[in-house]
Amino acid sequence: MVKWRIERGVVQQTESLVRGFYEVVDARLVSVFDARELELVIAGTAEIDLGDWRNNTEYRGGYHDNHIVIRWFWAAVERFNNEQRLRLLQFVTGTSSIPYEGFASLRGSNGPRRFCVEKWGKITALPRAHTCFNRLDLPPYPSFSMLYEKMLTAVEETSTFGLE
């Protein structure tokens, strides 16, 4: 059912795109990459503007820009190198690409959707992401070190996302 819904109406376009792609790039060369790596190879990396990211982030569930957990969150992101920041962006949004217009132009599955951090879960849980909604569910960790370690684990060791 999922395959039918995703492909309905775009089968010919998808086949043409894939055929054209393989005319330019040898399929054997592409097969060594997973989806995340292939996106980085094709799109490259960008230097993330943390000010733009922070200014275009919304908060839910009791979090706000001055909440201690949110201040720790941004301190952790500042501590990340650019590759880790891109992985965080990909973990939450499903892509490591930043729109040309910046974070204000992020899109979700049904149109414009800002990056969002929502309070969720117990402190024993890892952060989770909802890529369709550009939302990071972030537990209210009791210390910066715990938040940093859990964020690092979620971003570097997982490739799953929550569904709603």
mmCIF file of the C-alpha atoms, coordinates in Angstrom:
data_MODEL
# 
_entry.id   MODEL 
# 
loop_
_atom_site.group_PDB 
_atom_site.id 
_atom_site.type_symbol 
_atom_site.label_atom_id 
_atom_site.label_alt_id 
_atom_site.label_comp_id 
_atom_site.label_asym_id 
_atom_site.label_entity_id 
_atom_site.label_seq_id 
_atom_site.pdbx_PDB_ins_code 
_atom_site.Cartn_x 
_atom_site.Cartn_y 
_atom_site.Cartn_z 
_atom_site.occupancy 
_atom_site.B_iso_or_equiv 
_atom_site.pdbx_formal_charge 
_atom_site.auth_seq_id 
_atom_site.auth_comp_id 
_atom_site.auth_asym_id 
_atom_site.auth_atom_id 
_atom_site.pdbx_PDB_model_num 
ATOM 1   C CA . MET A 1 1   ? 0.000  0.000  0.000   1.00 0.00 ? 1   MET A CA 1 
ATOM 2   C CA . VAL A 1 2   ? 2.818  2.416  0.881   1.00 0.00 ? 2   VAL A CA 1 
ATOM 3   C CA . LYS A 1 3   ? 4.662  1.640  -2.340  1.00 0.00 ? 3   LYS A CA 1 
ATOM 4   C CA . TRP A 1 4   ? 1.505  2.243  -4.344  1.00 0.00 ? 4   TRP A CA 1 
ATOM 5   C CA . ARG A 1 5   ? 0.810  5.592  -2.624  1.00 0.00 ? 5   ARG A CA 1 
ATOM 6   C CA . ILE A 1 6   ? 4.376  6.845  -3.016  1.00 0.00 ? 6   ILE A CA 1 
ATOM 7   C CA . GLU A 1 7   ? 4.699  5.858  -6.663  1.00 0.00 ? 7   GLU A CA 1 
ATOM 8   C CA . ARG A 1 8   ? 1.174  6.682  -7.843  1.00 0.00 ? 8   ARG A CA 1 
ATOM 9   C CA . GLY A 1 9   ? 1.323  9.300  -10.551 1.00 0.00 ? 9   GLY A CA 1 
ATOM 10  C CA . VAL A 1 10  ? 5.116  9.607  -10.614 1.00 0.00 ? 10  VAL A CA 1 
ATOM 11  C CA . VAL A 1 11  ? 6.283  6.227  -11.879 1.00 0.00 ? 11  VAL A CA 1 
ATOM 12  C CA . GLN A 1 12  ? 7.313  7.525  -15.315 1.00 0.00 ? 12  GLN A CA 1 
ATOM 13  C CA . GLN A 1 13  ? 9.057  10.582 -13.870 1.00 0.00 ? 13  GLN A CA 1 
ATOM 14  C CA . THR A 1 14  ? 10.925 8.499  -11.303 1.00 0.00 ? 14  THR A CA 1 
ATOM 15  C CA . GLU A 1 15  ? 12.039 5.973  -13.916 1.00 0.00 ? 15  GLU A CA 1 
ATOM 16  C CA . SER A 1 16  ? 13.232 8.789  -16.203 1.00 0.00 ? 16  SER A CA 1 
ATOM 17  C CA . LEU A 1 17  ? 15.142 10.421 -13.364 1.00 0.00 ? 17  LEU A CA 1 
ATOM 18  C CA . VAL A 1 18  ? 16.844 7.164  -12.382 1.00 0.00 ? 18  VAL A CA 1 
ATOM 19  C CA . ARG A 1 19  ? 17.670 6.308  -15.989 1.00 0.00 ? 19  ARG A CA 1 
ATOM 20  C CA . GLY A 1 20  ? 19.177 9.754  -16.521 1.00 0.00 ? 20  GLY A CA 1 
ATOM 21  C CA . PHE A 1 21  ? 21.118 9.565  -13.265 1.00 0.00 ? 21  PHE A CA 1 
ATOM 22  C CA . TYR A 1 22  ? 22.644 6.215  -14.231 1.00 0.00 ? 22  TYR A CA 1 
ATOM 23  C CA . GLU A 1 23  ? 23.604 7.598  -17.636 1.00 0.00 ? 23  GLU A CA 1 
ATOM 24  C CA . VAL A 1 24  ? 25.806 10.114 -15.825 1.00 0.00 ? 24  VAL A CA 1 
ATOM 25  C CA . VAL A 1 25  ? 26.939 8.040  -12.831 1.00 0.00 ? 25  VAL A CA 1 
ATOM 26  C CA . ASP A 1 26  ? 27.894 4.363  -12.947 1.00 0.00 ? 26  ASP A CA 1 
ATOM 27  C CA . ALA A 1 27  ? 25.499 2.346  -10.751 1.00 0.00 ? 27  ALA A CA 1 
ATOM 28  C CA . ARG A 1 28  ? 28.417 0.370  -9.276  1.00 0.00 ? 28  ARG A CA 1 
ATOM 29  C CA . LEU A 1 29  ? 29.926 3.582  -7.894  1.00 0.00 ? 29  LEU A CA 1 
ATOM 30  C CA . VAL A 1 30  ? 26.648 4.630  -6.259  1.00 0.00 ? 30  VAL A CA 1 
ATOM 31  C CA . SER A 1 31  ? 25.985 1.237  -4.689  1.00 0.00 ? 31  SER A CA 1 
ATOM 32  C CA . VAL A 1 32  ? 28.743 1.679  -2.086  1.00 0.00 ? 32  VAL A CA 1 
ATOM 33  C CA . PHE A 1 33  ? 26.874 4.571  -0.422  1.00 0.00 ? 33  PHE A CA 1 
ATOM 34  C CA . ASP A 1 34  ? 23.864 4.526  1.866   1.00 0.00 ? 34  ASP A CA 1 
ATOM 35  C CA . ALA A 1 35  ? 21.198 7.205  1.357   1.00 0.00 ? 35  ALA A CA 1 
ATOM 36  C CA . ARG A 1 36  ? 22.739 9.646  3.864   1.00 0.00 ? 36  ARG A CA 1 
ATOM 37  C CA . GLU A 1 37  ? 26.214 9.363  2.352   1.00 0.00 ? 37  GLU A CA 1 
ATOM 38  C CA . LEU A 1 38  ? 24.897 9.670  -1.194  1.00 0.00 ? 38  LEU A CA 1 
ATOM 39  C CA . GLU A 1 39  ? 23.080 12.880 -0.340  1.00 0.00 ? 39  GLU A CA 1 
ATOM 40  C CA . LEU A 1 40  ? 26.288 14.363 1.053   1.00 0.00 ? 40  LEU A CA 1 
ATOM 41  C CA . VAL A 1 41  ? 28.228 13.274 -2.037  1.00 0.00 ? 41  VAL A CA 1 
ATOM 42  C CA . ILE A 1 42  ? 25.668 14.837 -4.376  1.00 0.00 ? 42  ILE A CA 1 
ATOM 43  C CA . ALA A 1 43  ? 24.732 17.966 -2.423  1.00 0.00 ? 43  ALA A CA 1 
ATOM 44  C CA . GLY A 1 44  ? 28.014 18.549 -0.604  1.00 0.00 ? 44  GLY A CA 1 
ATOM 45  C CA . THR A 1 45  ? 28.197 20.120 2.798   1.00 0.00 ? 45  THR A CA 1 
ATOM 46  C CA . ALA A 1 46  ? 27.376 23.610 3.886   1.00 0.00 ? 46  ALA A CA 1 
ATOM 47  C CA . GLU A 1 47  ? 28.624 25.659 6.782   1.00 0.00 ? 47  GLU A CA 1 
ATOM 48  C CA . ILE A 1 48  ? 25.680 26.005 9.143   1.00 0.00 ? 48  ILE A CA 1 
ATOM 49  C CA . ASP A 1 49  ? 24.792 29.470 10.390  1.00 0.00 ? 49  ASP A CA 1 
ATOM 50  C CA . LEU A 1 50  ? 23.897 28.810 14.035  1.00 0.00 ? 50  LEU A CA 1 
ATOM 51  C CA . GLY A 1 51  ? 22.376 32.258 14.489  1.00 0.00 ? 51  GLY A CA 1 
ATOM 52  C CA . ASP A 1 52  ? 19.982 31.678 11.592  1.00 0.00 ? 52  ASP A CA 1 
ATOM 53  C CA . TRP A 1 53  ? 19.160 28.196 12.884  1.00 0.00 ? 53  TRP A CA 1 
ATOM 54  C CA . ARG A 1 54  ? 18.438 29.420 16.396  1.00 0.00 ? 54  ARG A CA 1 
ATOM 55  C CA . ASN A 1 55  ? 16.409 32.421 15.207  1.00 0.00 ? 55  ASN A CA 1 
ATOM 56  C CA . ASN A 1 56  ? 14.221 30.127 13.109  1.00 0.00 ? 56  ASN A CA 1 
ATOM 57  C CA . THR A 1 57  ? 13.528 27.476 15.734  1.00 0.00 ? 57  THR A CA 1 
ATOM 58  C CA . GLU A 1 58  ? 10.298 27.144 17.657  1.00 0.00 ? 58  GLU A CA 1 
ATOM 59  C CA . TYR A 1 59  ? 9.737  25.442 20.992  1.00 0.00 ? 59  TYR A CA 1 
ATOM 60  C CA . ARG A 1 60  ? 6.856  23.429 22.420  1.00 0.00 ? 60  ARG A CA 1 
ATOM 61  C CA . GLY A 1 61  ? 5.806  21.509 25.486  1.00 0.00 ? 61  GLY A CA 1 
ATOM 62  C CA . GLY A 1 62  ? 7.118  24.060 27.962  1.00 0.00 ? 62  GLY A CA 1 
ATOM 63  C CA . TYR A 1 63  ? 10.449 24.782 26.316  1.00 0.00 ? 63  TYR A CA 1 
ATOM 64  C CA . HIS A 1 64  ? 11.351 28.350 25.372  1.00 0.00 ? 64  HIS A CA 1 
ATOM 65  C CA . ASP A 1 65  ? 14.497 30.082 24.164  1.00 0.00 ? 65  ASP A CA 1 
ATOM 66  C CA . ASN A 1 66  ? 15.700 30.788 27.704  1.00 0.00 ? 66  ASN A CA 1 
ATOM 67  C CA . HIS A 1 67  ? 14.844 27.368 29.214  1.00 0.00 ? 67  HIS A CA 1 
ATOM 68  C CA . ILE A 1 68  ? 17.960 25.740 30.725  1.00 0.00 ? 68  ILE A CA 1 
ATOM 69  C CA . VAL A 1 69  ? 17.598 22.589 28.595  1.00 0.00 ? 69  VAL A CA 1 
ATOM 70  C CA . ILE A 1 70  ? 17.330 24.714 25.446  1.00 0.00 ? 70  ILE A CA 1 
ATOM 71  C CA . ARG A 1 71  ? 20.376 26.743 26.469  1.00 0.00 ? 71  ARG A CA 1 
ATOM 72  C CA . TRP A 1 72  ? 22.248 23.427 26.950  1.00 0.00 ? 72  TRP A CA 1 
ATOM 73  C CA . PHE A 1 73  ? 20.912 22.201 23.604  1.00 0.00 ? 73  PHE A CA 1 
ATOM 74  C CA . TRP A 1 74  ? 22.384 25.200 21.763  1.00 0.00 ? 74  TRP A CA 1 
ATOM 75  C CA . ALA A 1 75  ? 25.612 24.954 23.752  1.00 0.00 ? 75  ALA A CA 1 
ATOM 76  C CA . ALA A 1 76  ? 25.866 21.316 22.613  1.00 0.00 ? 76  ALA A CA 1 
ATOM 77  C CA . VAL A 1 77  ? 25.187 22.285 18.988  1.00 0.00 ? 77  VAL A CA 1 
ATOM 78  C CA . GLU A 1 78  ? 27.862 24.991 19.239  1.00 0.00 ? 78  GLU A CA 1 
ATOM 79  C CA . ARG A 1 79  ? 30.280 22.363 20.541  1.00 0.00 ? 79  ARG A CA 1 
ATOM 80  C CA . PHE A 1 80  ? 29.513 20.039 17.612  1.00 0.00 ? 80  PHE A CA 1 
ATOM 81  C CA . ASN A 1 81  ? 31.731 20.305 14.560  1.00 0.00 ? 81  ASN A CA 1 
ATOM 82  C CA . ASN A 1 82  ? 30.029 21.169 11.269  1.00 0.00 ? 82  ASN A CA 1 
ATOM 83  C CA . GLU A 1 83  ? 29.699 17.506 10.245  1.00 0.00 ? 83  GLU A CA 1 
ATOM 84  C CA . GLN A 1 84  ? 27.906 16.693 13.502  1.00 0.00 ? 84  GLN A CA 1 
ATOM 85  C CA . ARG A 1 85  ? 25.631 19.707 13.010  1.00 0.00 ? 85  ARG A CA 1 
ATOM 86  C CA . LEU A 1 86  ? 24.762 18.442 9.541   1.00 0.00 ? 86  LEU A CA 1 
ATOM 87  C CA . ARG A 1 87  ? 24.018 15.010 10.999  1.00 0.00 ? 87  ARG A CA 1 
ATOM 88  C CA . LEU A 1 88  ? 21.747 16.620 13.599  1.00 0.00 ? 88  LEU A CA 1 
ATOM 89  C CA . LEU A 1 89  ? 19.962 18.525 10.855  1.00 0.00 ? 89  LEU A CA 1 
ATOM 90  C CA . GLN A 1 90  ? 19.596 15.319 8.853   1.00 0.00 ? 90  GLN A CA 1 
ATOM 91  C CA . PHE A 1 91  ? 18.427 13.404 11.936  1.00 0.00 ? 91  PHE A CA 1 
ATOM 92  C CA . VAL A 1 92  ? 15.635 15.915 12.560  1.00 0.00 ? 92  VAL A CA 1 
ATOM 93  C CA . THR A 1 93  ? 14.654 17.018 9.051   1.00 0.00 ? 93  THR A CA 1 
ATOM 94  C CA . GLY A 1 94  ? 15.642 14.035 6.914   1.00 0.00 ? 94  GLY A CA 1 
ATOM 95  C CA . THR A 1 95  ? 18.114 16.101 4.898   1.00 0.00 ? 95  THR A CA 1 
ATOM 96  C CA . SER A 1 96  ? 21.463 17.736 5.489   1.00 0.00 ? 96  SER A CA 1 
ATOM 97  C CA . SER A 1 97  ? 20.676 20.418 2.929   1.00 0.00 ? 97  SER A CA 1 
ATOM 98  C CA . ILE A 1 98  ? 19.856 23.920 4.046   1.00 0.00 ? 98  ILE A CA 1 
ATOM 99  C CA . PRO A 1 99  ? 17.462 25.869 1.828   1.00 0.00 ? 99  PRO A CA 1 
ATOM 100 C CA . TYR A 1 100 ? 19.081 28.668 -0.163  1.00 0.00 ? 100 TYR A CA 1 
ATOM 101 C CA . GLU A 1 101 ? 17.016 31.186 1.825   1.00 0.00 ? 101 GLU A CA 1 
ATOM 102 C CA . GLY A 1 102 ? 18.192 29.710 5.159   1.00 0.00 ? 102 GLY A CA 1 
ATOM 103 C CA . PHE A 1 103 ? 16.402 28.017 8.014   1.00 0.00 ? 103 PHE A CA 1 
ATOM 104 C CA . ALA A 1 104 ? 13.342 30.250 7.674   1.00 0.00 ? 104 ALA A CA 1 
ATOM 105 C CA . SER A 1 105 ? 12.520 28.309 4.489   1.00 0.00 ? 105 SER A CA 1 
ATOM 106 C CA . LEU A 1 106 ? 12.695 24.763 5.876   1.00 0.00 ? 106 LEU A CA 1 
ATOM 107 C CA . ARG A 1 107 ? 9.900  22.588 4.583   1.00 0.00 ? 107 ARG A CA 1 
ATOM 108 C CA . GLY A 1 108 ? 8.104  19.627 6.080   1.00 0.00 ? 108 GLY A CA 1 
ATOM 109 C CA . SER A 1 109 ? 5.956  16.991 4.452   1.00 0.00 ? 109 SER A CA 1 
ATOM 110 C CA . ASN A 1 110 ? 3.064  19.399 3.932   1.00 0.00 ? 110 ASN A CA 1 
ATOM 111 C CA . GLY A 1 111 ? 4.697  22.758 3.286   1.00 0.00 ? 111 GLY A CA 1 
ATOM 112 C CA . PRO A 1 112 ? 6.773  25.274 5.248   1.00 0.00 ? 112 PRO A CA 1 
ATOM 113 C CA . ARG A 1 113 ? 7.755  23.887 8.641   1.00 0.00 ? 113 ARG A CA 1 
ATOM 114 C CA . ARG A 1 114 ? 10.247 25.477 11.019  1.00 0.00 ? 114 ARG A CA 1 
ATOM 115 C CA . PHE A 1 115 ? 12.784 23.495 13.020  1.00 0.00 ? 115 PHE A CA 1 
ATOM 116 C CA . CYS A 1 116 ? 11.126 22.638 16.341  1.00 0.00 ? 116 CYS A CA 1 
ATOM 117 C CA . VAL A 1 117 ? 12.313 21.355 19.707  1.00 0.00 ? 117 VAL A CA 1 
ATOM 118 C CA . GLU A 1 118 ? 9.616  19.863 21.928  1.00 0.00 ? 118 GLU A CA 1 
ATOM 119 C CA . LYS A 1 119 ? 9.834  18.658 25.513  1.00 0.00 ? 119 LYS A CA 1 
ATOM 120 C CA . TRP A 1 120 ? 9.142  14.936 25.517  1.00 0.00 ? 120 TRP A CA 1 
ATOM 121 C CA . GLY A 1 121 ? 10.073 11.763 27.332  1.00 0.00 ? 121 GLY A CA 1 
ATOM 122 C CA . LYS A 1 122 ? 12.013 10.597 30.325  1.00 0.00 ? 122 LYS A CA 1 
ATOM 123 C CA . ILE A 1 123 ? 15.616 11.502 31.011  1.00 0.00 ? 123 ILE A CA 1 
ATOM 124 C CA . THR A 1 124 ? 16.639 7.925  30.266  1.00 0.00 ? 124 THR A CA 1 
ATOM 125 C CA . ALA A 1 125 ? 15.420 8.221  26.658  1.00 0.00 ? 125 ALA A CA 1 
ATOM 126 C CA . LEU A 1 126 ? 17.381 9.362  23.647  1.00 0.00 ? 126 LEU A CA 1 
ATOM 127 C CA . PRO A 1 127 ? 16.081 12.352 21.700  1.00 0.00 ? 127 PRO A CA 1 
ATOM 128 C CA . ARG A 1 128 ? 13.842 11.298 18.837  1.00 0.00 ? 128 ARG A CA 1 
ATOM 129 C CA . ALA A 1 129 ? 13.025 13.001 15.567  1.00 0.00 ? 129 ALA A CA 1 
ATOM 130 C CA . HIS A 1 130 ? 9.942  13.407 13.425  1.00 0.00 ? 130 HIS A CA 1 
ATOM 131 C CA . THR A 1 131 ? 11.380 14.202 10.012  1.00 0.00 ? 131 THR A CA 1 
ATOM 132 C CA . CYS A 1 132 ? 8.022  15.019 8.428   1.00 0.00 ? 132 CYS A CA 1 
ATOM 133 C CA . PHE A 1 133 ? 7.578  17.812 10.960  1.00 0.00 ? 133 PHE A CA 1 
ATOM 134 C CA . ASN A 1 134 ? 11.224 18.920 11.427  1.00 0.00 ? 134 ASN A CA 1 
ATOM 135 C CA . ARG A 1 135 ? 10.728 18.248 15.125  1.00 0.00 ? 135 ARG A CA 1 
ATOM 136 C CA . LEU A 1 136 ? 13.184 17.047 17.732  1.00 0.00 ? 136 LEU A CA 1 
ATOM 137 C CA . ASP A 1 137 ? 11.626 15.532 20.849  1.00 0.00 ? 137 ASP A CA 1 
ATOM 138 C CA . LEU A 1 138 ? 14.103 16.364 23.591  1.00 0.00 ? 138 LEU A CA 1 
ATOM 139 C CA . PRO A 1 139 ? 13.747 14.968 27.120  1.00 0.00 ? 139 PRO A CA 1 
ATOM 140 C CA . PRO A 1 140 ? 14.329 17.389 30.021  1.00 0.00 ? 140 PRO A CA 1 
ATOM 141 C CA . TYR A 1 141 ? 17.832 16.164 30.878  1.00 0.00 ? 141 TYR A CA 1 
ATOM 142 C CA . PRO A 1 142 ? 19.123 17.210 34.325  1.00 0.00 ? 142 PRO A CA 1 
ATOM 143 C CA . SER A 1 143 ? 22.637 18.190 33.167  1.00 0.00 ? 143 SER A CA 1 
ATOM 144 C CA . PHE A 1 144 ? 24.515 19.494 30.155  1.00 0.00 ? 144 PHE A CA 1 
ATOM 145 C CA . SER A 1 145 ? 26.784 16.452 30.077  1.00 0.00 ? 145 SER A CA 1 
ATOM 146 C CA . MET A 1 146 ? 23.825 14.050 29.912  1.00 0.00 ? 146 MET A CA 1 
ATOM 147 C CA . LEU A 1 147 ? 22.150 16.098 27.191  1.00 0.00 ? 147 LEU A CA 1 
ATOM 148 C CA . TYR A 1 148 ? 25.369 16.273 25.193  1.00 0.00 ? 148 TYR A CA 1 
ATOM 149 C CA . GLU A 1 149 ? 26.008 12.523 25.390  1.00 0.00 ? 149 GLU A CA 1 
ATOM 150 C CA . LYS A 1 150 ? 22.414 11.598 24.526  1.00 0.00 ? 150 LYS A CA 1 
ATOM 151 C CA . MET A 1 151 ? 22.373 14.046 21.603  1.00 0.00 ? 151 MET A CA 1 
ATOM 152 C CA . LEU A 1 152 ? 25.645 12.684 20.300  1.00 0.00 ? 152 LEU A CA 1 
ATOM 153 C CA . THR A 1 153 ? 24.392 9.105  20.550  1.00 0.00 ? 153 THR A CA 1 
ATOM 154 C CA . ALA A 1 154 ? 21.105 9.942  18.817  1.00 0.00 ? 154 ALA A CA 1 
ATOM 155 C CA . VAL A 1 155 ? 22.801 11.818 15.985  1.00 0.00 ? 155 VAL A CA 1 
ATOM 156 C CA . GLU A 1 156 ? 25.754 9.496  15.391  1.00 0.00 ? 156 GLU A CA 1 
ATOM 157 C CA . GLU A 1 157 ? 24.371 6.064  16.209  1.00 0.00 ? 157 GLU A CA 1 
ATOM 158 C CA . THR A 1 158 ? 20.777 6.052  14.991  1.00 0.00 ? 158 THR A CA 1 
ATOM 159 C CA . SER A 1 159 ? 19.094 6.334  11.634  1.00 0.00 ? 159 SER A CA 1 
ATOM 160 C CA . THR A 1 160 ? 15.468 5.906  12.618  1.00 0.00 ? 160 THR A CA 1 
ATOM 161 C CA . PHE A 1 161 ? 12.747 8.440  13.184  1.00 0.00 ? 161 PHE A CA 1 
ATOM 162 C CA . GLY A 1 162 ? 9.382  8.634  14.878  1.00 0.00 ? 162 GLY A CA 1 
ATOM 163 C CA . LEU A 1 163 ? 6.136  8.495  12.956  1.00 0.00 ? 163 LEU A CA 1 
ATOM 164 C CA . GLU A 1 164 ? 2.896  10.262 13.750  1.00 0.00 ? 164 GLU A CA 1 
# 
